[in-house]
Amino acid sequence: YFAALGFVAVFAGCTKTPLTGALLAAELFGAPFALPALVASLIAATLSGGAGVYAPKQTPESVRASANPVATG
């Protein structure tokens, strides 16, 4: 039981996706795991720091700003 929660919590903490962690637990281990996995995933995602394993998505404004830097005085 705790190994399954740990597996899901590590995944959710690394990817910053607690809802996905809970859904993954329900899919792999059955519906009774969903609520404890959601709690573990929320705690892990909150305590895991600022950066995840995926790079932040660039918005069109940030792409334009990096392609054409302008001095703003």
Coordinates of C-alpha atoms in Angstrom, one line a residue:
Y1 CA 0.0 0.0 0.0
F2 CA 2.7 2.5 1.0
A3 CA 4.9 1.5 -1.9
A4 CA 2.1 2.3 -4.3
L5 CA 1.5 5.7 -2.6
G6 CA 5.2 6.4 -2.7
F7 CA 5.5 5.6 -6.4
V8 CA 2.6 7.9 -7.3
A9 CA 3.9 10.7 -5.0
V10 CA 7.3 10.6 -6.5
F11 CA 5.8 10.8 -10.0
A12 CA 3.5 13.6 -9.1
G13 CA 6.2 15.6 -7.3
C14 CA 8.7 15.3 -10.2
T15 CA 6.2 16.3 -12.8
K16 CA 4.2 18.8 -10.7
T17 CA 0.9 17.0 -11.7
P18 CA -0.9 15.9 -8.6
L19 CA -4.2 15.1 -10.3
T20 CA -2.5 12.9 -12.8
G21 CA -0.8 11.1 -9.9
A22 CA -4.2 10.3 -8.4
L23 CA -5.7 9.2 -11.7
L24 CA -2.6 7.0 -12.3
A25 CA -3.1 5.4 -8.9
A26 CA -6.7 4.7 -9.5
E27 CA -5.9 3.2 -12.8
L28 CA -3.0 1.0 -11.7
F29 CA -4.1 0.0 -8.1
G30 CA -7.9 0.4 -8.1
A31 CA -10.3 3.1 -7.1
P32 CA -9.8 2.9 -3.3
F33 CA -6.3 4.3 -3.9
A34 CA -7.5 7.5 -5.5
L35 CA -8.1 9.7 -2.4
P36 CA -5.0 8.7 -0.5
A37 CA -2.9 9.1 -3.7
L38 CA -4.4 12.5 -4.3
V39 CA -3.4 13.6 -0.8
A40 CA 0.1 12.2 -1.2
S41 CA 0.4 13.7 -4.7
L42 CA -0.6 17.2 -3.5
I43 CA 1.9 17.0 -0.6
A44 CA 4.7 15.8 -2.9
A45 CA 4.0 18.4 -5.6
T46 CA 3.9 21.2 -3.0
L47 CA 7.1 20.2 -1.2
S48 CA 9.2 19.2 -4.3
G49 CA 10.5 22.7 -5.0
G50 CA 10.0 25.1 -7.9
A51 CA 11.3 23.2 -10.9
G52 CA 9.8 20.1 -12.4
V53 CA 11.2 17.7 -15.0
Y54 CA 9.5 19.5 -17.9
A55 CA 10.6 22.9 -19.2
P56 CA 8.1 25.7 -19.0
K57 CA 6.1 26.4 -22.1
Q58 CA 7.1 29.4 -24.0
T59 CA 4.4 31.9 -24.8
P60 CA 4.4 33.8 -28.1
E61 CA 5.4 37.0 -26.2
S62 CA 8.4 35.4 -24.6
V63 CA 9.5 33.9 -28.0
R64 CA 9.3 37.4 -29.6
A65 CA 11.2 38.9 -26.7
S66 CA 14.0 36.5 -26.9
A67 CA 14.2 36.7 -30.7
N68 CA 14.3 40.5 -30.8
P69 CA 15.8 41.9 -27.6
V70 CA 15.2 45.6 -27.2
A71 CA 16.9 47.8 -24.7
T72 CA 14.2 49.5 -22.5
G73 CA 16.3 52.3 -21.2

